[in-house]
Amino acid sequence: MSETLNDEYVPRFARLALEGVRREYPNKLDHVMSGPSRLGSPRELHPAFYGCYDWHSSVHGHWLLVRLLRTGARGLPEAEIRAALAANLTVENLRVEDDYFREPGRASFERPYGWAWLLKLHEELYQWADPDAGRWFEALRPLAATVVEKYLSFFPKQKYPIRVGTHFNTAFGLSFAWDYAEALWGGFRKKALDVRSLQNVGLLKQLVAERARTYFGKDKDYPAAWEPNGDDFLSPSLVEADLMRRVLGAEEFARWFEEFLPGVEDGVYPNLLNPADVTDRSDPKIVHLDGLNLSRAWCMRSIASALPEDSPRRRTLALAASRHAEATLPHVASGDYAGEHWLATFAVYMLSTPSPRSAPAGGGDAVRAMNDGSRLPQSSDFPSGTEFVIKEFDVPLVCVPGRGWFNWFGGTPRPYDPKSLRVDNNWPAESFEEWVGVVEASMKGR
């Protein structure tokens, strides 16, 4: 099983989100009534984000659909997805959503989890050079600006971070805010922002960097052995590290992470490195653990990719990420809405994160060339008798001296079948065929 956005599961994930964003009931409103006149149905209160059981799941369900369209994932009902997005992301619908956020008594509404996903949706639209996306980006701009203002207003007042594994987690909320600020600040010339919005995006980036260092910069020996809690869908330790790898330089982050989770490369946190056991996927809290497995996987993939290529922690996290993905991806479409209204987003986000590539003992230049797509590997690139891991097409291949090549997934070696590889979007078909020939020739020569 591969771990890319061309994964076999992706069309099913798109269908779950497409059905969800148009499904009003069942619905779990988080609505404080200011009086009898403020009673309303989900669609009346939230004409854009009324589906997917709750507001934040609807927001990130829209993100999933935009993400898959933007990345050109295969097997999508594109026309149907565009129609659903166009129906929900109208100027009028989003004006009502913005007005709701600005009402008195809404200061903590969806803070920070829903805020984070709203910015992630706006960021995804910003990065997509598509006429429809441009219109939806503009329609969503006032609400995104309101959310940025809420970040700037609230987080300077929050003295202590919230470290739970659910919606209130501070590190998660700051991580997506950082991504948003990075994307818009770095590329604002593509779509001009008004001066106030541009200033606020710059202030948001500064705020996240300062808050991250203040909240987490001195953390050491994190008690990760205590994870997970019974209804976690985020790992408090890993989302914190995933934030810090964003805001710290590479060398500083490597030092910070070594002190934060010392001994992780030696497997001293088995509860963290192995998937959580999900005993009842119809229970809306227990099924959170499927989300935990997916968010752990995306954190471990991203953290591993930020570590030096020769770091033993990098390999440990990469293999653990594969175990977590393998444990949960088959269960995202479980048949029960308790998980189906939201888990597909976690799966797609996980599949969107970088796949860490481990450098071999020999042939490093060749592997780097493979990884950046500049040329195909040749058998002569690698010293005889070298044991190493190649990560290409998001399928790890392990070469064991005297035994040949193996597909290595979830820590379990399996004889490698070249037909199991699929062409990555960045590689032409003829390159794929040549690559298979190189692998097969290498197998015969060992």
mmCIF file of C-alpha atoms in Angstrom, residues 37-358:
data_model
loop_
_atom_site.group_PDB
_atom_site.id
_atom_site.type_symbol
_atom_site.label_atom_id
_atom_site.label_comp_id
_atom_site.label_asym_id
_atom_site.label_seq_id
_atom_site.Cartn_x
_atom_site.Cartn_y
_atom_site.Cartn_z
ATOM 1 C CA SER A 37 -34.638 34.819 18.312
ATOM 2 C CA ARG A 38 -31.197 33.271 17.912
ATOM 3 C CA LEU A 39 -32.525 29.755 17.537
ATOM 4 C CA GLY A 40 -31.804 28.299 14.107
ATOM 5 C CA SER A 41 -31.093 25.166 12.126
ATOM 6 C CA PRO A 42 -27.505 24.303 11.202
ATOM 7 C CA ARG A 43 -28.003 25.604 7.665
ATOM 8 C CA GLU A 44 -29.589 28.830 8.921
ATOM 9 C CA LEU A 45 -26.768 29.501 11.366
ATOM 10 C CA HIS A 46 -23.968 28.291 9.091
ATOM 11 C CA PRO A 47 -25.050 28.399 5.440
ATOM 12 C CA ALA A 48 -21.551 27.550 4.191
ATOM 13 C CA PHE A 49 -20.413 25.071 6.842
ATOM 14 C CA TYR A 50 -23.584 23.300 7.951
ATOM 15 C CA GLY A 51 -22.576 19.759 7.019
ATOM 16 C CA CYS A 52 -20.253 17.020 8.264
ATOM 17 C CA TYR A 53 -21.868 16.851 11.734
ATOM 18 C CA ASP A 54 -20.070 19.920 13.134
ATOM 19 C CA TRP A 55 -18.647 23.230 11.944
ATOM 20 C CA HIS A 56 -14.943 22.421 11.965
ATOM 21 C CA SER A 57 -15.464 19.092 10.199
ATOM 22 C CA SER A 58 -17.401 20.884 7.487
ATOM 23 C CA VAL A 59 -14.592 23.401 7.071
ATOM 24 C CA HIS A 60 -11.926 20.764 6.736
ATOM 25 C CA GLY A 61 -14.181 18.651 4.520
ATOM 26 C CA HIS A 62 -14.134 21.582 2.100
ATOM 27 C CA TRP A 63 -10.348 21.729 2.481
ATOM 28 C CA LEU A 64 -10.097 18.042 1.535
ATOM 29 C CA LEU A 65 -12.078 18.609 -1.653
ATOM 30 C CA VAL A 66 -10.022 21.643 -2.649
ATOM 31 C CA ARG A 67 -6.798 19.833 -1.847
ATOM 32 C CA LEU A 68 -7.629 16.834 -4.010
ATOM 33 C CA LEU A 69 -8.701 19.006 -6.930
ATOM 34 C CA ARG A 70 -5.592 21.177 -6.661
ATOM 35 C CA THR A 71 -3.199 18.239 -6.547
ATOM 36 C CA GLY A 72 -4.848 16.416 -9.441
ATOM 37 C CA ALA A 73 -5.668 13.248 -7.528
ATOM 38 C CA ARG A 74 -7.027 10.521 -9.760
ATOM 39 C CA GLY A 75 -10.573 9.186 -9.896
ATOM 40 C CA LEU A 76 -12.386 12.276 -8.571
ATOM 41 C CA PRO A 77 -15.940 13.378 -9.467
ATOM 42 C CA GLU A 78 -14.548 16.810 -10.306
ATOM 43 C CA ALA A 79 -17.714 18.425 -11.665
ATOM 44 C CA GLU A 80 -19.732 17.316 -8.657
ATOM 45 C CA ILE A 81 -17.073 18.580 -6.258
ATOM 46 C CA ARG A 82 -16.881 21.963 -7.972
ATOM 47 C CA ALA A 83 -20.662 22.281 -7.850
ATOM 48 C CA ALA A 84 -20.739 21.561 -4.113
ATOM 49 C CA LEU A 85 -17.963 24.055 -3.413
ATOM 50 C CA ALA A 86 -19.648 26.695 -5.556
ATOM 51 C CA ALA A 87 -22.965 26.193 -3.757
ATOM 52 C CA ASN A 88 -21.469 26.563 -0.285
ATOM 53 C CA LEU A 89 -18.620 29.055 -0.711
ATOM 54 C CA THR A 90 -20.683 31.997 -1.912
ATOM 55 C CA VAL A 91 -20.108 35.596 -0.880
ATOM 56 C CA GLU A 92 -23.464 35.734 0.901
ATOM 57 C CA ASN A 93 -23.033 32.440 2.755
ATOM 58 C CA LEU A 94 -19.592 33.422 3.964
ATOM 59 C CA ARG A 95 -20.801 36.872 4.993
ATOM 60 C CA VAL A 96 -23.282 35.163 7.330
ATOM 61 C CA GLU A 97 -20.461 32.998 8.696
ATOM 62 C CA ASP A 98 -18.322 36.083 9.284
ATOM 63 C CA ASP A 99 -21.185 37.909 11.000
ATOM 64 C CA TYR A 100 -21.638 34.910 13.296
ATOM 65 C CA PHE A 101 -17.977 35.061 14.339
ATOM 66 C CA ARG A 102 -18.298 38.769 15.085
ATOM 67 C CA GLU A 103 -21.366 38.486 17.309
ATOM 68 C CA PRO A 104 -20.914 39.174 21.037
ATOM 69 C CA GLY A 105 -20.302 35.995 22.998
ATOM 70 C CA ARG A 106 -18.477 34.186 20.180
ATOM 71 C CA ALA A 107 -14.901 34.825 21.346
ATOM 72 C CA SER A 108 -14.152 31.155 21.979
ATOM 73 C CA PHE A 109 -16.211 29.683 19.140
ATOM 74 C CA GLU A 110 -14.086 26.997 17.439
ATOM 75 C CA ARG A 111 -10.917 28.219 19.172
ATOM 76 C CA PRO A 112 -8.356 27.235 18.003
ATOM 77 C CA TYR A 113 -9.179 24.042 16.090
ATOM 78 C CA GLY A 114 -11.820 25.456 13.777
ATOM 79 C CA TRP A 115 -9.811 28.641 13.366
ATOM 80 C CA ALA A 116 -6.827 26.585 12.216
ATOM 81 C CA TRP A 117 -8.787 24.617 9.636
ATOM 82 C CA LEU A 118 -10.445 27.768 8.295
ATOM 83 C CA LEU A 119 -7.022 29.255 7.622
ATOM 84 C CA LYS A 120 -5.867 25.971 6.084
ATOM 85 C CA LEU A 121 -8.819 26.090 3.664
ATOM 86 C CA HIS A 122 -8.066 29.703 2.732
ATOM 87 C CA GLU A 123 -4.376 28.833 2.282
ATOM 88 C CA GLU A 124 -5.223 25.930 -0.026
ATOM 89 C CA LEU A 125 -7.374 28.179 -2.198
ATOM 90 C CA TYR A 126 -4.607 30.779 -2.276
ATOM 91 C CA GLN A 127 -2.111 28.263 -3.610
ATOM 92 C CA TRP A 128 -4.364 27.008 -6.401
ATOM 93 C CA ALA A 129 -4.106 28.801 -9.755
ATOM 94 C CA ASP A 130 -7.694 28.133 -10.801
ATOM 95 C CA PRO A 131 -10.481 30.624 -11.658
ATOM 96 C CA ASP A 132 -12.995 29.004 -9.306
ATOM 97 C CA ALA A 133 -10.435 28.882 -6.518
ATOM 98 C CA GLY A 134 -9.750 32.577 -7.013
ATOM 99 C CA ARG A 135 -13.426 33.398 -6.543
ATOM 100 C CA TRP A 136 -13.730 31.184 -3.470
ATOM 101 C CA PHE A 137 -10.547 32.667 -2.034
ATOM 102 C CA GLU A 138 -11.988 36.167 -2.355
ATOM 103 C CA ALA A 139 -15.340 35.133 -0.890
ATOM 104 C CA LEU A 140 -13.606 33.570 2.112
ATOM 105 C CA ARG A 141 -11.204 36.470 2.651
ATOM 106 C CA PRO A 142 -13.331 38.479 5.168
ATOM 107 C CA LEU A 143 -13.877 35.445 7.409
ATOM 108 C CA ALA A 144 -10.187 34.512 7.227
ATOM 109 C CA ALA A 145 -9.284 38.083 8.159
ATOM 110 C CA THR A 146 -11.614 37.858 11.154
ATOM 111 C CA VAL A 147 -9.966 34.628 12.269
ATOM 112 C CA VAL A 148 -6.493 36.168 11.946
ATOM 113 C CA GLU A 149 -7.668 39.075 14.101
ATOM 114 C CA LYS A 150 -8.904 36.582 16.685
ATOM 115 C CA TYR A 151 -5.489 34.906 16.780
ATOM 116 C CA LEU A 152 -3.814 38.282 17.245
ATOM 117 C CA SER A 153 -6.235 39.230 20.004
ATOM 118 C CA PHE A 154 -6.330 35.992 21.967
ATOM 119 C CA PHE A 155 -2.942 34.305 21.988
ATOM 120 C CA PRO A 156 -0.999 37.177 23.575
ATOM 121 C CA LYS A 157 -3.416 36.779 26.521
ATOM 122 C CA GLN A 158 -3.109 32.998 26.832
ATOM 123 C CA LYS A 159 -0.251 32.644 29.282
ATOM 124 C CA TYR A 160 -0.174 28.853 29.398
ATOM 125 C CA PRO A 161 -0.464 26.409 26.493
ATOM 126 C CA ILE A 162 -3.234 23.831 26.365
ATOM 127 C CA ARG A 163 -1.620 20.428 25.872
ATOM 128 C CA VAL A 164 -4.614 18.120 25.453
ATOM 129 C CA GLY A 165 -5.025 15.746 22.520
ATOM 130 C CA THR A 166 -8.304 17.241 21.309
ATOM 131 C CA HIS A 167 -9.724 20.415 19.759
ATOM 132 C CA PHE A 168 -8.244 22.851 22.260
ATOM 133 C CA ASN A 169 -4.595 21.944 21.658
ATOM 134 C CA THR A 170 -2.503 25.089 21.388
ATOM 135 C CA ALA A 171 0.333 23.684 19.293
ATOM 136 C CA PHE A 172 -2.002 22.428 16.581
ATOM 137 C CA GLY A 173 -3.777 25.765 16.361
ATOM 138 C CA LEU A 174 -0.483 27.607 16.027
ATOM 139 C CA SER A 175 0.928 25.179 13.448
ATOM 140 C CA PHE A 176 -1.699 25.835 10.806
ATOM 141 C CA ALA A 177 -1.602 29.559 11.552
ATOM 142 C CA TRP A 178 2.135 29.481 10.810
ATOM 143 C CA ASP A 179 1.532 27.668 7.517
ATOM 144 C CA TYR A 180 -1.059 30.254 6.534
ATOM 145 C CA ALA A 181 1.177 33.196 7.346
ATOM 146 C CA GLU A 182 4.133 31.592 5.558
ATOM 147 C CA ALA A 183 2.098 30.979 2.411
ATOM 148 C CA LEU A 184 0.447 34.382 2.185
ATOM 149 C CA TRP A 185 3.390 36.438 3.373
ATOM 150 C CA GLY A 186 5.775 34.690 1.031
ATOM 151 C CA GLY A 187 3.501 34.872 -1.992
ATOM 152 C CA PHE A 188 1.306 37.903 -1.475
ATOM 153 C CA ARG A 189 2.113 39.325 -4.926
ATOM 154 C CA LYS A 190 0.096 36.525 -6.547
ATOM 155 C CA LYS A 191 -3.136 37.846 -5.127
ATOM 156 C CA ALA A 192 -2.910 41.341 -3.726
ATOM 157 C CA LEU A 193 -4.056 41.713 -0.135
ATOM 158 C CA ASP A 194 -5.210 44.965 1.357
ATOM 159 C CA VAL A 195 -2.629 46.652 3.562
ATOM 160 C CA ARG A 196 -4.346 45.752 6.823
ATOM 161 C CA SER A 197 -4.630 42.076 5.925
ATOM 162 C CA LEU A 198 -1.014 41.960 4.803
ATOM 163 C CA GLN A 199 0.134 43.586 8.027
ATOM 164 C CA ASN A 200 -1.906 41.146 10.078
ATOM 165 C CA VAL A 201 -0.466 38.163 8.234
ATOM 166 C CA GLY A 202 3.025 39.400 9.081
ATOM 167 C CA LEU A 203 2.016 39.947 12.695
ATOM 168 C CA LEU A 204 0.508 36.454 12.814
ATOM 169 C CA LYS A 205 3.797 34.891 11.745
ATOM 170 C CA GLN A 206 5.684 36.864 14.393
ATOM 171 C CA LEU A 207 3.120 35.926 17.037
ATOM 172 C CA VAL A 208 3.282 32.205 16.293
ATOM 173 C CA ALA A 209 7.084 32.207 16.409
ATOM 174 C CA GLU A 210 7.097 34.037 19.742
ATOM 175 C CA ARG A 211 4.325 31.959 21.314
ATOM 176 C CA ALA A 212 5.918 28.686 20.201
ATOM 177 C CA ARG A 213 9.248 29.564 21.769
ATOM 178 C CA THR A 214 7.606 30.906 24.922
ATOM 179 C CA TYR A 215 5.255 27.965 25.408
ATOM 180 C CA PHE A 216 7.498 25.114 24.298
ATOM 181 C CA GLY A 217 11.073 26.257 23.738
ATOM 182 C CA LYS A 218 12.396 24.945 27.058
ATOM 183 C CA ASP A 219 10.479 21.651 27.124
ATOM 184 C CA LYS A 220 12.621 18.603 27.865
ATOM 185 C CA ASP A 221 11.945 14.953 28.692
ATOM 186 C CA TYR A 222 8.315 15.104 27.618
ATOM 187 C CA PRO A 223 6.212 12.416 29.383
ATOM 188 C CA ALA A 224 5.153 10.802 26.113
ATOM 189 C CA ALA A 225 4.868 7.427 27.840
ATOM 190 C CA TRP A 226 1.582 8.706 29.290
ATOM 191 C CA GLU A 227 0.009 8.950 25.850
ATOM 192 C CA PRO A 228 -2.564 8.317 24.587
ATOM 193 C CA ASN A 229 -5.630 9.500 26.419
ATOM 194 C CA GLY A 230 -8.777 7.564 25.640
ATOM 195 C CA ASP A 231 -10.297 10.137 23.279
ATOM 196 C CA ASP A 232 -7.197 11.749 21.767
ATOM 197 C CA PHE A 233 -7.072 12.511 18.074
ATOM 198 C CA LEU A 234 -3.843 14.487 18.418
ATOM 199 C CA SER A 235 -0.627 13.515 20.159
ATOM 200 C CA PRO A 236 0.292 16.361 22.536
ATOM 201 C CA SER A 237 3.987 15.548 22.226
ATOM 202 C CA LEU A 238 4.111 15.127 18.458
ATOM 203 C CA VAL A 239 1.981 18.142 17.531
ATOM 204 C CA GLU A 240 4.245 20.235 19.733
ATOM 205 C CA ALA A 241 7.315 18.914 17.945
ATOM 206 C CA ASP A 242 5.572 19.429 14.603
ATOM 207 C CA LEU A 243 5.097 23.086 15.515
ATOM 208 C CA MET A 244 8.683 23.529 16.649
ATOM 209 C CA ARG A 245 10.145 22.047 13.459
ATOM 210 C CA ARG A 246 8.302 24.838 11.645
ATOM 211 C CA VAL A 247 9.585 27.771 13.683
ATOM 212 C CA LEU A 248 13.118 26.618 14.571
ATOM 213 C CA GLY A 249 16.031 26.314 12.200
ATOM 214 C CA ALA A 250 17.094 22.797 11.231
ATOM 215 C CA GLU A 251 20.060 22.531 13.606
ATOM 216 C CA GLU A 252 18.217 24.159 16.491
ATOM 217 C CA PHE A 253 15.234 21.880 15.991
ATOM 218 C CA ALA A 254 17.412 18.755 15.913
ATOM 219 C CA ARG A 255 18.941 19.743 19.260
ATOM 220 C CA TRP A 256 15.545 20.649 20.732
ATOM 221 C CA PHE A 257 13.950 17.388 19.614
ATOM 222 C CA GLU A 258 16.786 15.262 21.002
ATOM 223 C CA GLU A 259 16.167 16.770 24.456
ATOM 224 C CA PHE A 260 12.387 16.773 24.071
ATOM 225 C CA LEU A 261 12.018 13.028 23.383
ATOM 226 C CA PRO A 262 15.359 11.536 24.434
ATOM 227 C CA GLY A 263 15.794 7.931 23.448
ATOM 228 C CA VAL A 264 12.952 7.860 20.933
ATOM 229 C CA GLU A 265 15.314 6.194 18.475
ATOM 230 C CA ASP A 266 15.716 3.339 20.964
ATOM 231 C CA GLY A 267 11.984 2.703 21.178
ATOM 232 C CA VAL A 268 11.586 3.913 24.758
ATOM 233 C CA TYR A 269 8.048 5.174 24.038
ATOM 234 C CA PRO A 270 6.225 2.072 22.747
ATOM 235 C CA ASN A 271 2.798 3.635 23.331
ATOM 236 C CA LEU A 272 3.816 6.536 21.104
ATOM 237 C CA LEU A 273 5.589 4.586 18.375
ATOM 238 C CA ASN A 274 2.909 1.929 17.918
ATOM 239 C CA PRO A 275 -0.666 2.562 16.732
ATOM 240 C CA ALA A 276 -3.483 2.995 19.199
ATOM 241 C CA ASP A 277 -5.998 0.148 19.359
ATOM 242 C CA VAL A 278 -9.474 1.251 18.247
ATOM 243 C CA THR A 279 -12.037 -1.025 19.888
ATOM 244 C CA ASP A 280 -15.327 0.503 18.662
ATOM 245 C CA ARG A 281 -15.545 2.621 15.513
ATOM 246 C CA SER A 282 -19.206 3.421 16.170
ATOM 247 C CA ASP A 283 -18.337 5.269 19.384
ATOM 248 C CA PRO A 284 -17.745 8.972 18.601
ATOM 249 C CA LYS A 285 -15.000 9.291 21.216
ATOM 250 C CA ILE A 286 -13.214 5.962 20.851
ATOM 251 C CA VAL A 287 -12.993 6.468 17.090
ATOM 252 C CA HIS A 288 -10.917 9.562 17.842
ATOM 253 C CA LEU A 289 -8.055 7.089 18.152
ATOM 254 C CA ASP A 290 -8.193 6.439 14.407
ATOM 255 C CA GLY A 291 -7.604 10.151 13.984
ATOM 256 C CA LEU A 292 -4.772 9.926 16.487
ATOM 257 C CA ASN A 293 -3.056 7.269 14.401
ATOM 258 C CA LEU A 294 -3.319 9.451 11.298
ATOM 259 C CA SER A 295 -2.187 12.659 12.984
ATOM 260 C CA ARG A 296 0.703 10.826 14.610
ATOM 261 C CA ALA A 297 1.672 9.576 11.159
ATOM 262 C CA TRP A 298 1.657 13.052 9.628
ATOM 263 C CA CYS A 299 3.614 14.488 12.559
ATOM 264 C CA MET A 300 6.203 11.720 12.462
ATOM 265 C CA ARG A 301 6.604 12.006 8.686
ATOM 266 C CA SER A 302 7.069 15.773 8.927
ATOM 267 C CA ILE A 303 9.380 15.650 11.943
ATOM 268 C CA ALA A 304 11.491 12.908 10.377
ATOM 269 C CA SER A 305 11.817 14.924 7.171
ATOM 270 C CA ALA A 306 13.100 17.884 9.206
ATOM 271 C CA LEU A 307 15.842 15.839 10.898
ATOM 272 C CA PRO A 308 19.286 15.164 9.391
ATOM 273 C CA GLU A 309 19.357 12.295 6.900
ATOM 274 C CA ASP A 310 21.727 10.293 9.087
ATOM 275 C CA SER A 311 19.690 10.778 12.269
ATOM 276 C CA PRO A 312 18.612 7.473 13.869
ATOM 277 C CA ARG A 313 15.498 9.289 15.098
ATOM 278 C CA ARG A 314 14.551 9.973 11.479
ATOM 279 C CA ARG A 315 14.383 6.283 10.588
ATOM 280 C CA THR A 316 12.544 5.341 13.791
ATOM 281 C CA LEU A 317 9.859 7.953 13.157
ATOM 282 C CA ALA A 318 9.534 7.096 9.466
ATOM 283 C CA LEU A 319 8.888 3.433 10.195
ATOM 284 C CA ALA A 320 6.493 4.263 13.035
ATOM 285 C CA ALA A 321 4.588 6.609 10.723
ATOM 286 C CA SER A 322 4.099 3.774 8.245
ATOM 287 C CA ARG A 323 2.795 1.492 10.987
ATOM 288 C CA HIS A 324 0.267 4.111 12.064
ATOM 289 C CA ALA A 325 -0.906 4.783 8.506
ATOM 290 C CA GLU A 326 -1.253 1.091 7.733
ATOM 291 C CA ALA A 327 -3.292 0.554 10.910
ATOM 292 C CA THR A 328 -5.957 3.146 10.117
ATOM 293 C CA LEU A 329 -6.203 3.949 6.392
ATOM 294 C CA PRO A 330 -8.331 0.838 5.698
ATOM 295 C CA HIS A 331 -10.821 1.921 8.380
ATOM 296 C CA VAL A 332 -11.481 5.551 7.399
ATOM 297 C CA ALA A 333 -14.515 4.449 5.382
ATOM 298 C CA SER A 334 -15.887 2.327 8.217
ATOM 299 C CA GLY A 335 -19.573 2.634 7.402
ATOM 300 C CA ASP A 336 -20.261 4.635 10.570
ATOM 301 C CA TYR A 337 -20.718 8.416 10.485
ATOM 302 C CA ALA A 338 -18.971 8.745 13.856
ATOM 303 C CA GLY A 339 -15.687 8.506 11.989
ATOM 304 C CA GLU A 340 -16.695 9.007 8.388
ATOM 305 C CA HIS A 341 -17.693 12.646 8.884
ATOM 306 C CA TRP A 342 -14.080 13.684 9.583
ATOM 307 C CA LEU A 343 -11.413 10.987 9.299
ATOM 308 C CA ALA A 344 -10.950 11.335 5.540
ATOM 309 C CA THR A 345 -9.494 14.799 6.078
ATOM 310 C CA PHE A 346 -6.907 13.431 8.479
ATOM 311 C CA ALA A 347 -6.033 10.737 5.973
ATOM 312 C CA VAL A 348 -5.623 13.188 3.095
ATOM 313 C CA TYR A 349 -3.581 15.591 5.192
ATOM 314 C CA MET A 350 -1.341 12.720 6.281
ATOM 315 C CA LEU A 351 -0.914 11.628 2.666
ATOM 316 C CA SER A 352 0.010 15.224 1.798
ATOM 317 C CA THR A 353 2.943 15.374 4.214
ATOM 318 C CA PRO A 354 6.483 14.604 3.049
ATOM 319 C CA SER A 355 7.723 11.043 3.013
ATOM 320 C CA PRO A 356 11.100 11.000 4.781
ATOM 321 C CA ARG A 357 13.852 9.432 2.734
ATOM 322 C CA SER A 358 16.733 7.689 4.496
#
